[in-house]
Amino acid sequence: QVQLVESGGGLVQAGGSLGLSCAASGTIFSIYAMGWHRQAPGKQRELVATITSTGMTNYANSVKGRFAISRDYAKNTIYLEMNSLKPEDTAVYYCNVDGVNTPSGRNAYWGQGTQVTVSS
């Protein structure tokens, strides 16, 4: 069983910064990709940023230049640095890990979500 523990988030004024982290634990042989998605009220969940096992990153156009994702491969942990936050960044942010190889096979997992609120 794989557990994802998210931390960070909270309330910040527009233009401010916040950081998120997500640590995957359990009997994990390897992880292909780790990343963040978000879901605002009344909207569909959308990709924010991902990082693969080779360090390749992908960002939503709306966060490019403002957000930065990084990964500690030894700790199976990712970090999301969010700068120049806007009210439209307000959402529940979900950690996602994909291509996780464990004794029971290859699966994907989601975290429980953490709230990010940006006030204007």
Short mmCIF file of N, CA and C in Angstrom, two decimals, residues 14-99:
data_model
loop_
_atom_site.label_atom_id
_atom_site.label_comp_id
_atom_site.label_asym_id
_atom_site.label_seq_id
_atom_site.Cartn_x
_atom_site.Cartn_y
_atom_site.Cartn_z
N ALA A 14 -2.79 37.83 -2.68
CA ALA A 14 -2.35 37.84 -4.08
C ALA A 14 -0.95 38.44 -4.18
N GLY A 15 -0.13 37.80 -4.99
CA GLY A 15 1.25 38.22 -5.15
C GLY A 15 2.21 37.51 -4.21
N GLY A 16 1.66 36.78 -3.26
CA GLY A 16 2.48 36.07 -2.30
C GLY A 16 2.94 34.71 -2.79
N SER A 17 3.57 33.98 -1.90
CA SER A 17 4.14 32.67 -2.24
C SER A 17 3.71 31.62 -1.22
N LEU A 18 3.63 30.41 -1.70
CA LEU A 18 3.36 29.25 -0.86
C LEU A 18 4.13 28.06 -1.40
N GLY A 19 4.33 27.07 -0.53
CA GLY A 19 4.98 25.85 -0.97
C GLY A 19 4.18 24.64 -0.55
N LEU A 20 4.18 23.64 -1.41
CA LEU A 20 3.53 22.37 -1.13
C LEU A 20 4.57 21.26 -1.20
N SER A 21 4.33 20.21 -0.44
CA SER A 21 5.17 19.03 -0.56
C SER A 21 4.29 17.79 -0.50
N CYS A 22 4.80 16.73 -1.08
CA CYS A 22 4.07 15.46 -1.10
C CYS A 22 5.08 14.34 -1.01
N ALA A 23 4.94 13.51 0.01
CA ALA A 23 5.86 12.40 0.21
C ALA A 23 5.11 11.08 0.02
N ALA A 24 5.67 10.23 -0.80
CA ALA A 24 5.10 8.90 -1.02
C ALA A 24 5.86 7.90 -0.17
N SER A 25 5.10 7.06 0.53
CA SER A 25 5.73 6.05 1.37
C SER A 25 5.08 4.70 1.14
N GLY A 26 5.78 3.66 1.59
CA GLY A 26 5.31 2.30 1.37
C GLY A 26 6.43 1.51 0.70
N THR A 27 6.11 0.30 0.30
CA THR A 27 7.10 -0.51 -0.40
C THR A 27 7.06 -0.13 -1.88
N ILE A 28 7.92 0.79 -2.25
CA ILE A 28 7.94 1.36 -3.60
C ILE A 28 9.25 1.03 -4.28
N PHE A 29 9.18 0.38 -5.42
CA PHE A 29 10.39 0.07 -6.17
C PHE A 29 10.81 1.24 -7.04
N SER A 30 9.83 1.88 -7.66
CA SER A 30 10.12 3.02 -8.51
C SER A 30 8.84 3.80 -8.76
N ILE A 31 9.00 5.05 -9.13
CA ILE A 31 7.88 5.91 -9.50
C ILE A 31 8.23 6.61 -10.80
N TYR A 32 7.33 6.55 -11.77
CA TYR A 32 7.61 7.23 -13.04
C TYR A 32 7.41 8.74 -12.92
N ALA A 33 6.23 9.14 -12.55
CA ALA A 33 5.95 10.57 -12.53
C ALA A 33 5.24 10.96 -11.23
N MET A 34 5.54 12.15 -10.78
CA MET A 34 4.87 12.72 -9.62
C MET A 34 4.43 14.12 -10.00
N GLY A 35 3.32 14.55 -9.43
CA GLY A 35 2.87 15.87 -9.81
C GLY A 35 1.71 16.38 -9.00
N TRP A 36 1.23 17.52 -9.41
CA TRP A 36 0.13 18.19 -8.74
C TRP A 36 -0.98 18.50 -9.74
N HIS A 37 -2.19 18.29 -9.28
CA HIS A 37 -3.38 18.73 -9.99
C HIS A 37 -4.15 19.63 -9.03
N ARG A 38 -5.10 20.38 -9.55
CA ARG A 38 -5.92 21.20 -8.68
C ARG A 38 -7.35 21.22 -9.17
N GLN A 39 -8.25 21.49 -8.24
CA GLN A 39 -9.66 21.57 -8.58
C GLN A 39 -10.28 22.73 -7.82
N ALA A 40 -10.76 23.69 -8.58
CA ALA A 40 -11.47 24.83 -8.00
C ALA A 40 -12.96 24.52 -7.93
N PRO A 41 -13.69 25.19 -7.07
CA PRO A 41 -15.13 24.94 -6.95
C PRO A 41 -15.83 25.10 -8.30
N GLY A 42 -16.62 24.09 -8.64
CA GLY A 42 -17.39 24.15 -9.88
C GLY A 42 -16.59 23.89 -11.14
N LYS A 43 -15.32 23.54 -10.99
CA LYS A 43 -14.48 23.29 -12.17
C LYS A 43 -13.92 21.88 -12.13
N GLN A 44 -13.45 21.44 -13.29
CA GLN A 44 -12.84 20.13 -13.38
C GLN A 44 -11.42 20.16 -12.82
N ARG A 45 -10.97 19.00 -12.37
CA ARG A 45 -9.59 18.89 -11.91
C ARG A 45 -8.67 19.09 -13.09
N GLU A 46 -7.61 19.87 -12.90
CA GLU A 46 -6.67 20.15 -13.98
C GLU A 46 -5.24 19.93 -13.53
N LEU A 47 -4.41 19.61 -14.49
CA LEU A 47 -2.99 19.42 -14.21
C LEU A 47 -2.35 20.76 -13.89
N VAL A 48 -1.47 20.76 -12.90
CA VAL A 48 -0.69 21.95 -12.56
C VAL A 48 0.76 21.76 -13.02
N ALA A 49 1.37 20.69 -12.54
CA ALA A 49 2.78 20.45 -12.88
C ALA A 49 3.11 19.00 -12.60
N THR A 50 3.98 18.43 -13.42
CA THR A 50 4.46 17.07 -13.20
C THR A 50 5.96 17.02 -13.42
N ILE A 51 6.57 15.99 -12.86
CA ILE A 51 8.00 15.75 -13.06
C ILE A 51 8.21 14.26 -13.15
N THR A 52 8.96 13.83 -14.16
CA THR A 52 9.16 12.41 -14.38
C THR A 52 10.41 11.90 -13.67
N SER A 53 10.66 10.61 -13.83
CA SER A 53 11.82 9.99 -13.22
C SER A 53 13.12 10.48 -13.83
N THR A 54 13.03 11.06 -15.02
CA THR A 54 14.23 11.60 -15.66
C THR A 54 14.36 13.11 -15.48
N GLY A 55 13.44 13.68 -14.71
CA GLY A 55 13.52 15.11 -14.45
C GLY A 55 12.79 15.99 -15.44
N MET A 56 12.07 15.37 -16.35
CA MET A 56 11.32 16.16 -17.32
C MET A 56 10.09 16.76 -16.63
N THR A 57 9.90 18.05 -16.82
CA THR A 57 8.79 18.74 -16.18
C THR A 57 7.75 19.19 -17.21
N ASN A 58 6.54 19.34 -16.73
CA ASN A 58 5.45 19.82 -17.57
C ASN A 58 4.58 20.71 -16.69
N TYR A 59 4.23 21.88 -17.22
CA TYR A 59 3.44 22.83 -16.46
C TYR A 59 2.20 23.25 -17.25
N ALA A 60 1.14 23.54 -16.51
CA ALA A 60 -0.01 24.19 -17.13
C ALA A 60 0.41 25.57 -17.59
N ASN A 61 -0.12 26.02 -18.71
CA ASN A 61 0.24 27.34 -19.22
C ASN A 61 -0.04 28.43 -18.19
N SER A 62 -1.08 28.24 -17.41
CA SER A 62 -1.48 29.27 -16.46
C SER A 62 -0.51 29.46 -15.31
N VAL A 63 0.40 28.50 -15.10
CA VAL A 63 1.34 28.61 -13.98
C VAL A 63 2.79 28.72 -14.43
N LYS A 64 3.03 28.61 -15.71
CA LYS A 64 4.41 28.69 -16.22
C LYS A 64 5.06 30.01 -15.83
N GLY A 65 6.28 29.92 -15.34
CA GLY A 65 7.00 31.11 -14.92
C GLY A 65 6.70 31.53 -13.50
N ARG A 66 5.67 30.96 -12.90
CA ARG A 66 5.32 31.31 -11.51
C ARG A 66 5.51 30.14 -10.55
N PHE A 67 5.25 28.93 -11.02
CA PHE A 67 5.37 27.73 -10.19
C PHE A 67 6.60 26.94 -10.60
N ALA A 68 7.18 26.24 -9.64
CA ALA A 68 8.33 25.38 -9.92
C ALA A 68 8.17 24.07 -9.15
N ILE A 69 8.27 22.97 -9.88
CA ILE A 69 8.18 21.65 -9.26
C ILE A 69 9.57 21.05 -9.18
N SER A 70 9.83 20.37 -8.08
CA SER A 70 11.11 19.69 -7.91
C SER A 70 10.86 18.36 -7.21
N ARG A 71 11.88 17.52 -7.26
CA ARG A 71 11.69 16.16 -6.76
C ARG A 71 12.95 15.68 -6.05
N ASP A 72 12.74 15.09 -4.89
CA ASP A 72 13.81 14.40 -4.16
C ASP A 72 13.60 12.91 -4.41
N TYR A 73 14.42 12.37 -5.30
CA TYR A 73 14.22 10.98 -5.71
C TYR A 73 14.48 10.01 -4.57
N ALA A 74 15.42 10.31 -3.72
CA ALA A 74 15.74 9.41 -2.61
C ALA A 74 14.60 9.34 -1.60
N LYS A 75 13.86 10.43 -1.47
CA LYS A 75 12.78 10.49 -0.49
C LYS A 75 11.40 10.29 -1.11
N ASN A 76 11.35 10.08 -2.41
CA ASN A 76 10.05 9.97 -3.10
C ASN A 76 9.14 11.14 -2.73
N THR A 77 9.71 12.31 -2.79
CA THR A 77 9.00 13.53 -2.38
C THR A 77 9.09 14.57 -3.48
N ILE A 78 8.00 15.28 -3.67
CA ILE A 78 8.00 16.40 -4.59
C ILE A 78 7.63 17.68 -3.87
N TYR A 79 8.05 18.77 -4.44
CA TYR A 79 7.80 20.08 -3.89
C TYR A 79 7.23 20.97 -5.00
N LEU A 80 6.32 21.83 -4.61
CA LEU A 80 5.79 22.80 -5.56
C LEU A 80 5.95 24.18 -4.94
N GLU A 81 6.79 24.97 -5.54
CA GLU A 81 6.98 26.36 -5.11
C GLU A 81 6.06 27.22 -5.95
N MET A 82 5.19 27.95 -5.28
CA MET A 82 4.20 28.77 -5.98
C MET A 82 4.45 30.24 -5.66
N ASN A 83 4.77 31.01 -6.69
CA ASN A 83 5.06 32.42 -6.54
C ASN A 83 4.05 33.27 -7.32
N SER A 84 4.02 34.53 -7.00
CA SER A 84 3.12 35.48 -7.69
C SER A 84 1.71 34.90 -7.78
N LEU A 85 1.24 34.42 -6.66
CA LEU A 85 -0.06 33.75 -6.64
C LEU A 85 -1.19 34.72 -6.97
N LYS A 86 -2.19 34.18 -7.66
CA LYS A 86 -3.35 34.94 -8.08
C LYS A 86 -4.61 34.34 -7.46
N PRO A 87 -5.66 35.12 -7.33
CA PRO A 87 -6.91 34.55 -6.79
C PRO A 87 -7.39 33.34 -7.58
N GLU A 88 -7.13 33.32 -8.87
CA GLU A 88 -7.56 32.18 -9.68
C GLU A 88 -6.75 30.91 -9.43
N ASP A 89 -5.70 31.02 -8.62
CA ASP A 89 -4.97 29.82 -8.21
C ASP A 89 -5.65 29.12 -7.03
N THR A 90 -6.67 29.74 -6.48
CA THR A 90 -7.39 29.15 -5.37
C THR A 90 -8.03 27.84 -5.79
N ALA A 91 -7.72 26.78 -5.04
CA ALA A 91 -8.22 25.45 -5.37
C ALA A 91 -7.75 24.46 -4.32
N VAL A 92 -8.28 23.26 -4.40
CA VAL A 92 -7.70 22.15 -3.65
C VAL A 92 -6.64 21.51 -4.54
N TYR A 93 -5.46 21.40 -4.02
CA TYR A 93 -4.33 20.85 -4.77
C TYR A 93 -4.12 19.39 -4.37
N TYR A 94 -4.07 18.53 -5.37
CA TYR A 94 -3.94 17.10 -5.15
C TYR A 94 -2.59 16.60 -5.68
N CYS A 95 -1.92 15.84 -4.84
CA CYS A 95 -0.70 15.17 -5.27
C CYS A 95 -1.07 13.90 -6.04
N ASN A 96 -0.35 13.63 -7.08
CA ASN A 96 -0.59 12.43 -7.89
C ASN A 96 0.73 11.75 -8.20
N VAL A 97 0.78 10.46 -8.04
CA VAL A 97 1.96 9.68 -8.44
C VAL A 97 1.50 8.63 -9.43
N ASP A 98 2.24 8.47 -10.49
CA ASP A 98 1.85 7.59 -11.58
C ASP A 98 2.98 6.63 -11.91
N GLY A 99 2.61 5.44 -12.35
CA GLY A 99 3.63 4.46 -12.69
C GLY A 99 4.41 4.03 -11.46
#
